[in-house]
CSV table of C-alpha atoms in Angstrom, one decimal:
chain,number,residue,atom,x,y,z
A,12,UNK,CA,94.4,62.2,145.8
A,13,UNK,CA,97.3,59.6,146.0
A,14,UNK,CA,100.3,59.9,143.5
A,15,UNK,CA,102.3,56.5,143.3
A,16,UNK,CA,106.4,57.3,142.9
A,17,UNK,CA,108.4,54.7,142.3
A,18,UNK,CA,111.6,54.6,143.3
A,19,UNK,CA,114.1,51.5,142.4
A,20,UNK,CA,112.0,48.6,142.3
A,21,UNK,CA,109.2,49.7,144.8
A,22,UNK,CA,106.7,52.5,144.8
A,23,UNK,CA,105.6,54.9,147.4
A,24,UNK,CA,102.0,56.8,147.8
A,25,UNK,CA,102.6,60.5,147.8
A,26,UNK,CA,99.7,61.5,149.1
A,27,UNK,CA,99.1,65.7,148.3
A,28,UNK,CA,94.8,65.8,149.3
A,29,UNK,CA,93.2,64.9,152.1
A,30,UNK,CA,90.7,62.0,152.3
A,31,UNK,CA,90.0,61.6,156.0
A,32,UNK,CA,86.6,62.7,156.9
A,33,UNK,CA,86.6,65.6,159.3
A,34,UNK,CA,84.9,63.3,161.6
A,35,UNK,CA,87.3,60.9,161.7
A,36,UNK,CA,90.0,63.9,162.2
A,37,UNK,CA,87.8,65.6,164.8
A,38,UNK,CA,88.7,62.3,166.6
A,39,UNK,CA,91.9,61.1,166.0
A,40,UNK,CA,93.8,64.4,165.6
A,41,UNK,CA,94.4,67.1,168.3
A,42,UNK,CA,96.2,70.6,168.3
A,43,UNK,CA,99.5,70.9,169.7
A,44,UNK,CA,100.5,74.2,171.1
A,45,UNK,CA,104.3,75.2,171.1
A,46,UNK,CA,105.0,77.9,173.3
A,47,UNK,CA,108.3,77.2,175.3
A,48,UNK,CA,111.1,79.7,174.4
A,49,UNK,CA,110.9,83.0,172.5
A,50,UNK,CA,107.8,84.2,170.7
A,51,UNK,CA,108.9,84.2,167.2
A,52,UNK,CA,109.1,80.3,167.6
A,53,UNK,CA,106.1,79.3,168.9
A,54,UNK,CA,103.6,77.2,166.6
A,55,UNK,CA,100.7,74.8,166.2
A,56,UNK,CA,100.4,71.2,164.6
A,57,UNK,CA,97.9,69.0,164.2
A,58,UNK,CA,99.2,65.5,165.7
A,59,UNK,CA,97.9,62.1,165.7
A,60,UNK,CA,96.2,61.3,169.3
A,61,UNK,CA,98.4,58.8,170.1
A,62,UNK,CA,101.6,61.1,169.8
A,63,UNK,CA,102.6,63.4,172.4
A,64,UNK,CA,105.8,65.6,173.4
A,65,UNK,CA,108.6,63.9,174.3
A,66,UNK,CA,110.9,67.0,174.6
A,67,UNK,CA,110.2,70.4,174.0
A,68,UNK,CA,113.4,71.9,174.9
A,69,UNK,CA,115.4,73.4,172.3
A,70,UNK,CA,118.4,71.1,171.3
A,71,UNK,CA,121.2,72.8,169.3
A,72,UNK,CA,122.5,70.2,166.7
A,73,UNK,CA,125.4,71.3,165.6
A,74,UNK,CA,126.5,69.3,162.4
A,75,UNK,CA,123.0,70.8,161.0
A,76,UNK,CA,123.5,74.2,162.4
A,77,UNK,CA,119.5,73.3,163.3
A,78,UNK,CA,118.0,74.0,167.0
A,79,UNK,CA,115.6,70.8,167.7
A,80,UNK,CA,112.6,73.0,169.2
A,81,UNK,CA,110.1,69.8,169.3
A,82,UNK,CA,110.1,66.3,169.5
A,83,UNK,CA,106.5,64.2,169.8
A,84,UNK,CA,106.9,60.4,169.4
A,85,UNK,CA,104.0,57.7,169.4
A,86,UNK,CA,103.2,56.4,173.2
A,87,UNK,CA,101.4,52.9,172.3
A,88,UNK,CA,102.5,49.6,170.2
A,89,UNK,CA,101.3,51.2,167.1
A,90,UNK,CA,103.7,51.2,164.8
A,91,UNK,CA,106.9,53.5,165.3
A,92,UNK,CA,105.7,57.4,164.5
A,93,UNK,CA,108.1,60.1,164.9
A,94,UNK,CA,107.3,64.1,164.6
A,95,UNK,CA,110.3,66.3,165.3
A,96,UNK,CA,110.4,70.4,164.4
A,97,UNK,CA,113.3,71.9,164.1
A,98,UNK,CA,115.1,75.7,163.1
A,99,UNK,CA,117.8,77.8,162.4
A,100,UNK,CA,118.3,81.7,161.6
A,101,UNK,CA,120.2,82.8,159.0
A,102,UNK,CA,121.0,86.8,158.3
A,103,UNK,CA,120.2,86.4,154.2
A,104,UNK,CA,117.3,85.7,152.4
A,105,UNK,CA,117.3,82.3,150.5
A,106,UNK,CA,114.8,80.1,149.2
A,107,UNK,CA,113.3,78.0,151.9
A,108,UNK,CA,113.3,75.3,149.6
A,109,UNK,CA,117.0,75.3,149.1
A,110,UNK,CA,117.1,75.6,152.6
A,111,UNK,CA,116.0,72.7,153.4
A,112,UNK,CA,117.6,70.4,150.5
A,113,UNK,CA,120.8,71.3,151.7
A,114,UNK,CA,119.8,70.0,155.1
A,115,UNK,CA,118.4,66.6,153.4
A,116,UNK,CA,122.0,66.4,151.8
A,117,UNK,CA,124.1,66.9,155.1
A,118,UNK,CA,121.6,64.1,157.0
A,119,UNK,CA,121.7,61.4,153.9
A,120,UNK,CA,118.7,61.2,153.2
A,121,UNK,CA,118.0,60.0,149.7
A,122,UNK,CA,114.4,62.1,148.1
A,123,UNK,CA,112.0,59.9,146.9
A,124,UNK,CA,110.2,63.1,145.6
A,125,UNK,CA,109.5,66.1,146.4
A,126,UNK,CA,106.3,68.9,145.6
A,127,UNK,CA,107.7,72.5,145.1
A,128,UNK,CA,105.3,75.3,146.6
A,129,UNK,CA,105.9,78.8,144.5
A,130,UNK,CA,105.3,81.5,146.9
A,131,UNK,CA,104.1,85.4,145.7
A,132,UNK,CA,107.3,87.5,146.8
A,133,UNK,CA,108.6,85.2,149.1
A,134,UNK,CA,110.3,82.3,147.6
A,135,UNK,CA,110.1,78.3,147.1
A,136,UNK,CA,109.3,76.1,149.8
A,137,UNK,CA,109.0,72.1,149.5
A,138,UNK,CA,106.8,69.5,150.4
A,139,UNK,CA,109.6,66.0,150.5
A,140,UNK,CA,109.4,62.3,150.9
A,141,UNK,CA,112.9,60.9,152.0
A,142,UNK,CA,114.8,58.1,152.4
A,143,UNK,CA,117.3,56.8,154.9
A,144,UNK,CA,118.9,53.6,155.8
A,145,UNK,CA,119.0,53.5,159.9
A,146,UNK,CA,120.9,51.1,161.7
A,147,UNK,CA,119.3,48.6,158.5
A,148,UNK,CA,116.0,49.7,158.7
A,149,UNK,CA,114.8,51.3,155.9
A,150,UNK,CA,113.2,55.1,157.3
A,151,UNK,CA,110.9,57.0,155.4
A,152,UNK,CA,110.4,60.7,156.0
A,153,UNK,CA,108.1,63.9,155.0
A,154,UNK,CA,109.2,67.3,155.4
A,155,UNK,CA,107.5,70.8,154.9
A,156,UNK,CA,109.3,74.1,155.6
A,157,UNK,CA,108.1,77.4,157.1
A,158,UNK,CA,110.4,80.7,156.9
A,159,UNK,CA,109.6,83.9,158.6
A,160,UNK,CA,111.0,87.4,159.6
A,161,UNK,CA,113.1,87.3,162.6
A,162,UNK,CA,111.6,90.3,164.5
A,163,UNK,CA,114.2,90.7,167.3
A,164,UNK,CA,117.5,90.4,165.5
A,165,UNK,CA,116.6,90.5,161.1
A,166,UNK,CA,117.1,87.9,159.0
A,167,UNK,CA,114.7,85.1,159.0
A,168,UNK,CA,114.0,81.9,161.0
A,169,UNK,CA,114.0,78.9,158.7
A,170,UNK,CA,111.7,76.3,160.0
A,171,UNK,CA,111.4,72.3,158.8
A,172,UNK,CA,108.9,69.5,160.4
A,173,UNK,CA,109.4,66.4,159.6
A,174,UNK,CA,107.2,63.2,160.1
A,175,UNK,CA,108.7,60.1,160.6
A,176,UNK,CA,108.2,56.2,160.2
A,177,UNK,CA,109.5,52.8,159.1
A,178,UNK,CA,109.2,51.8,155.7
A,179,UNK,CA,107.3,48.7,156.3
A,180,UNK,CA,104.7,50.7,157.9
A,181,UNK,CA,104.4,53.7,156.0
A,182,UNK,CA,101.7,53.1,153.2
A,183,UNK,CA,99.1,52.5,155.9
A,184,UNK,CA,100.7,55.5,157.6
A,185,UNK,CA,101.2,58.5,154.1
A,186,UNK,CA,98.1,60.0,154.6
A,187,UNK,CA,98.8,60.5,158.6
A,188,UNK,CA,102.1,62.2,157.8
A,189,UNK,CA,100.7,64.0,155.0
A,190,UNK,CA,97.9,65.4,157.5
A,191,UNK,CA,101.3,66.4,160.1
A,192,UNK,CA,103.2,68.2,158.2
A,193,UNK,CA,100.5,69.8,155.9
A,194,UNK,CA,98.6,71.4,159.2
A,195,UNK,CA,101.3,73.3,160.9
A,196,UNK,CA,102.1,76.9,161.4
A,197,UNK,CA,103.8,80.0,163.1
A,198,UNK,CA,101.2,81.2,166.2
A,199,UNK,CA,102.8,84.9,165.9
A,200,UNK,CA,103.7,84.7,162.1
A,201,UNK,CA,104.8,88.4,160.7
A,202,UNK,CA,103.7,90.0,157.5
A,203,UNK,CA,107.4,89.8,156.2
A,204,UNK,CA,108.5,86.6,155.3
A,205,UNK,CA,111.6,87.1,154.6
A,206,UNK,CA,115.1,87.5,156.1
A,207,UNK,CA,116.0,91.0,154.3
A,208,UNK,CA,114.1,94.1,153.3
A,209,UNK,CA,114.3,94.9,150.2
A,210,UNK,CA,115.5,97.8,148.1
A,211,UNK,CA,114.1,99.4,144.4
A,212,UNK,CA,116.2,99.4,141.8
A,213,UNK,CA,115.9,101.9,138.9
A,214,UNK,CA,117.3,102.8,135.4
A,215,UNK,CA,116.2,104.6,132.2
A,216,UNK,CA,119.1,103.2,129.8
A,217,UNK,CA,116.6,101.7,127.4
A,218,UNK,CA,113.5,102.7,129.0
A,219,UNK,CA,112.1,102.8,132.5
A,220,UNK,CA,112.3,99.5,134.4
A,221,UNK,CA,112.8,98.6,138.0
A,222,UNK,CA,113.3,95.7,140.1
A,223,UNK,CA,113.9,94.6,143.7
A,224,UNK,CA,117.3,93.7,145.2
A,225,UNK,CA,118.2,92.2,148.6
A,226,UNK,CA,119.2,94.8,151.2
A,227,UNK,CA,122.8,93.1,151.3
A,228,UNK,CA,123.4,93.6,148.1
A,229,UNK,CA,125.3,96.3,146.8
A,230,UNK,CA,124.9,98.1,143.7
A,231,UNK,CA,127.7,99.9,141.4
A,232,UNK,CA,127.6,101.4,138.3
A,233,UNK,CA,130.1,100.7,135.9
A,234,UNK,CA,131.2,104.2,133.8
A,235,UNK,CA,133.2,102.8,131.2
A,236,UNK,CA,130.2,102.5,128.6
A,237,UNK,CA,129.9,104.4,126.3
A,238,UNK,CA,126.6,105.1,125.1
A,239,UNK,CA,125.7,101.3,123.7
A,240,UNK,CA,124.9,99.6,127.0
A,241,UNK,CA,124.4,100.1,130.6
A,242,UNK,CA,125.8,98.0,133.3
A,243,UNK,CA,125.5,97.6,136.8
A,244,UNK,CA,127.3,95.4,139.1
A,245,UNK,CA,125.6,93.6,142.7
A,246,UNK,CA,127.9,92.4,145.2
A,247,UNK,CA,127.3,90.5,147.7
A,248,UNK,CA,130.0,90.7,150.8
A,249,UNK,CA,130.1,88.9,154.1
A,250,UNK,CA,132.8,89.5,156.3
A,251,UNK,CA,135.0,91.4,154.1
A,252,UNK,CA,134.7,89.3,151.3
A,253,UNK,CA,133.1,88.5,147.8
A,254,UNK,CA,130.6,85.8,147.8
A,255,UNK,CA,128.3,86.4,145.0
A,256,UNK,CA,128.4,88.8,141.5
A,257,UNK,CA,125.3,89.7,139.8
A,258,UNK,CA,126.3,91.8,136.7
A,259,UNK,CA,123.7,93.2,134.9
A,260,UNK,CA,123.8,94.6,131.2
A,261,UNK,CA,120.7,96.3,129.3
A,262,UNK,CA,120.8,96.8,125.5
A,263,UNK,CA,118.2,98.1,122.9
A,264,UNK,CA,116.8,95.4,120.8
A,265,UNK,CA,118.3,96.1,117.9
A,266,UNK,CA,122.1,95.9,119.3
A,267,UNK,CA,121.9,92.0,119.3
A,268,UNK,CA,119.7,89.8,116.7
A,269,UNK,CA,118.9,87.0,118.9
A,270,UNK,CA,120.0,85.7,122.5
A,271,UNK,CA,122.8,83.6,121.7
A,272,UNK,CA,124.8,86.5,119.8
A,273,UNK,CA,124.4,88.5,123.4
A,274,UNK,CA,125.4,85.4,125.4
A,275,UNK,CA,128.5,85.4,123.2
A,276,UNK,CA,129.2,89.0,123.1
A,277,UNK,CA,129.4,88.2,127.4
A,278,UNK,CA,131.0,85.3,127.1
A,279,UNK,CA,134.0,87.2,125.3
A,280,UNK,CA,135.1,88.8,128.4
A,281,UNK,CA,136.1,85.6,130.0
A,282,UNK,CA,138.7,84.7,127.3
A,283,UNK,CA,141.3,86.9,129.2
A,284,UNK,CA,141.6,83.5,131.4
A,285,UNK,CA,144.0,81.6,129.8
A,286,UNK,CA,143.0,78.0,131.3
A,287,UNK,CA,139.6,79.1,132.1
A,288,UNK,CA,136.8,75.5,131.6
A,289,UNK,CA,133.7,77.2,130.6
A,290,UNK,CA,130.8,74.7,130.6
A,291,UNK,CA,126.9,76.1,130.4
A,292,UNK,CA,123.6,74.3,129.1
A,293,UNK,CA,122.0,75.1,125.9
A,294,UNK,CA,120.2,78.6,126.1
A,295,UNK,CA,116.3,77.4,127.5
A,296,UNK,CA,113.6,79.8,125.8
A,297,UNK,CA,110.9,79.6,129.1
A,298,UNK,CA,108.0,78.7,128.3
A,299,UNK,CA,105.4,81.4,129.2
A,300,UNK,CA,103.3,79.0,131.2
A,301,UNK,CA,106.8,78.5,133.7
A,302,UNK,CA,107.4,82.4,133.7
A,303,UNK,CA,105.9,83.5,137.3
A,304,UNK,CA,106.2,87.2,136.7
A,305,UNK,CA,103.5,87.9,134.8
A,306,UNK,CA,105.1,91.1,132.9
A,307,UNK,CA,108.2,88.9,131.0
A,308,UNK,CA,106.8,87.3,128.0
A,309,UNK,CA,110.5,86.0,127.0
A,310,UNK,CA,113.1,84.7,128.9
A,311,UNK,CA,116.1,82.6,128.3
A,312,UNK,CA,117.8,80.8,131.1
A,313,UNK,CA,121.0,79.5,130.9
A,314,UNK,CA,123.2,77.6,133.9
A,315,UNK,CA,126.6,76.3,134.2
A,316,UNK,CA,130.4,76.6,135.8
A,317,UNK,CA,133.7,78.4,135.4
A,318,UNK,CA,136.7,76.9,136.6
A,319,UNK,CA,141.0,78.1,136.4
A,320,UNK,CA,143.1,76.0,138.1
A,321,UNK,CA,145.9,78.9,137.4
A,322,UNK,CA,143.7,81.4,139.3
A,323,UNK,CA,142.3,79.0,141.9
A,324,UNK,CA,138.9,80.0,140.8
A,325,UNK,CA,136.0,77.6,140.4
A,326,UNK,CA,132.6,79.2,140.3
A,327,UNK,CA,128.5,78.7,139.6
A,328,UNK,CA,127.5,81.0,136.6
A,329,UNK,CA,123.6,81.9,136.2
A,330,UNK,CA,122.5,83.4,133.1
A,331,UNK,CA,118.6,85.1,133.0
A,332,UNK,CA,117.7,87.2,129.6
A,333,UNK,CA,114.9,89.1,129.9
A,334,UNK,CA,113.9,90.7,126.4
A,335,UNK,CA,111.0,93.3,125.8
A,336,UNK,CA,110.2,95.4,123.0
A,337,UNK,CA,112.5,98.0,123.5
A,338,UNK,CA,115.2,96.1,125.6
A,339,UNK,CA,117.6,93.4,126.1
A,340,UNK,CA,118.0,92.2,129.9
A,341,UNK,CA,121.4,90.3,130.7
A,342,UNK,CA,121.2,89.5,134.4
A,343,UNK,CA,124.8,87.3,135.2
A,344,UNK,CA,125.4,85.0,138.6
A,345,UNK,CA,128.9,84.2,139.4
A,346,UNK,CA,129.8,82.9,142.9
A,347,UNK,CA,130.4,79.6,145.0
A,348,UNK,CA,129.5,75.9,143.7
A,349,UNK,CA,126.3,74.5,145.8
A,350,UNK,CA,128.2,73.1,148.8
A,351,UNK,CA,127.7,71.5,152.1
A,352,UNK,CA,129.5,74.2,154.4
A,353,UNK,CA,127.9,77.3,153.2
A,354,UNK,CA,124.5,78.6,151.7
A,355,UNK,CA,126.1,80.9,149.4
A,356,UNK,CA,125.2,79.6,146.3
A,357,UNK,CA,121.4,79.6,148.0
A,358,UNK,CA,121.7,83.4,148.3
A,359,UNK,CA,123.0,84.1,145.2
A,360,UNK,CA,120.4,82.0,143.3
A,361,UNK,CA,117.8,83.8,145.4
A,362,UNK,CA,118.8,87.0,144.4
A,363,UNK,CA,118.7,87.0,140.5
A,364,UNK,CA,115.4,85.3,141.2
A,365,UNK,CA,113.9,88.2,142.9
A,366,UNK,CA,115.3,90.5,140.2
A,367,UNK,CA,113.4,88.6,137.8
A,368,UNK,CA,110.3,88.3,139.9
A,369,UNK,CA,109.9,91.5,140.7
A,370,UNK,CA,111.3,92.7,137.2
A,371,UNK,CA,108.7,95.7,136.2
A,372,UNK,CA,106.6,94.2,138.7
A,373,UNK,CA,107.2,95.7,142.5
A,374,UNK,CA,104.0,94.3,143.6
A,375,UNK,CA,105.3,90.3,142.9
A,376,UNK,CA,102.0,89.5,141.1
A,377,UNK,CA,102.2,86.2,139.5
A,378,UNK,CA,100.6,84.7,136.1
């Protein structure tokens, strides 16, 4: 199956099933063994016969924060083929997804479009088409992403491959890239992928319910209550300092008659800013069919920024409302802007999503 994109005034084949014969695999394809360099790295891929390493040693490039672990270029006059694989480790668990996009921002590299890859407990990965403008030749690029539990040291080891070829070339060439960066895999994978264990969360406010947090993240309990709500606070700290707030606020039903009365009633507590700019989307009732966890039957999502020039403070907000038959389920996201020097915002974004995932459901089954 070949989807057609378009994109400005010319349109690209986005291939997403394979149509090659296995005989005509079985001889034009062979597997590529990585195994140079620590365990947790090594992998297979399925390359074209006409491409072969080029270098296998790791290369640390630094304005991606990425290690360059393989590099396999075409040796005839066929045209141009480029297959690099590349890495980094980060301490916090993010989507690998997000992962990689801020990557594809940092290079340049314009998406064309992109396939997004839900995974059980573990997070969003992508399958992209790029982009890029080299030295006046247009480049076109396909990238998948692997992430994986770093054994040795924690966190997780974010992997990208990426298939390479001129534009000219590359309809005759999508289903060949498609076939690279669609057979590929971790030779010693773990049965954790992700960068951070994670911890149960527990309360019996409104009635039982329980959800999974990020190691990282700390929890506090807010005393100052009363008996009409409970409210928690997550932190998130790295080096000594805030990067990310989840606040979290649990109601019976019958406290609030709909979901934008509670969004105001939250939205009051900011009005103690005197200059504060408070901008956030209309309130978006999910449809059931988009809710992954298969124990929500309504939520509300809500996105948007706060920014204060008089208190230098310029923040992402993230708004998730969970609402059962007993309870109301405010679950808040304040930290940094997405950026290009940080993955903050990545880890923040991954959090609340694995509250809500795993909301009433410990065992991330999906619907």
């Amino acid at each position: 199956m070949k989807n057609e994109i378009t994109k400005g005034n010319k349109n690209y084949s986005f291939p997403i099933e394979q149509t090659y014969t296995k005989e005509y695999l079985q001889k034009n394809f062979w597997r590529c063994i990585y195994t140079t360099g620590e365990e947790n790295l090594h992998y297979w891929v399925i390359l074209p016969q006409n491409v072969k390493p080029n270098k296998l040693e790791p290369i640390k490039i630094s304005e991606l924060s990425l290690v360059n672990i393989g590099q396999y270029v075409r040796e005839d006059d066929s045209p141009y083929l480029e297959v690099q694989v590349a890495y980094e480790h980060d301490k916090y668990e993010m989507n690998a997804s997000d992962w990689l996009k801020k990557k594809l921002a940092i290079m340049g590299e314009e998406i064309i479009t992109e396939r997004i890859i839900k995974g059980k407990s573990t997070g969003n990965y992508i399958d992209v088409l790029c982009k890029k403008n080299v030295a006046g030749t247009n480049i076109i690029s396909r990238y998948t992403v692997l992430k994986d539990y770093n054994n040795r040291k924690g966190g997780a080891n974010y992997f990208c491959i990426k298939a390479t070829c001129e534009e000219n070339s590359y309809e005759s060439l999508s289903l060949t890239l498609f076939q690279i960066v669609t057979n590929w895999d971790l030779i010693h994978k773990s049965d954790w992928q992700m960068a951070e264990l994670l911890t149960p969360f527990m309360d019996e406010f409104v009635e039982p319910i329980k959800f999974f947090v990020p190691h990282s993240w700390e929890a506090k309990y807010n005393t100052n209550t009363g008996n009409s709500f409970s409210n928690y606070v997550f932190e998130h700290t790295i080096d000594g300092k805030n990067r990310g707030v989840i606040n979290c606020f649990f109601y019976k039903t019958d406290e609030f008659e709909n979901a934008e009365t509670l969004i105001n009633t939250q939205l009051d507590r900011f009005k103690i800013i005197d200059d504060l700019k408070l901008l956030l989307t209309p309130v978006e009732i999910v449809e059931k069919k988009d809710i992954q966890n298969p124990y929500i039957t309504t939520l509300y999502n809500i996105v948007g920024t706060l920014d204060s020039d008089m208190e230098n403070f310029h923040a992402n907000v993230t708004i998730a409302i969970i609402k059962t038959s007993k309870g109301w389920y405010y679950f808040e996201s304040i930290g940094p802007k997405p950026n290009l020097q940080n993955n903050y915002w990545e880890v923040n974004k991954r959090c609340i999503q694995i509250m809500i995932n795993s909301f009433n459901n410990l065992k991330f089954e999906v619907r």
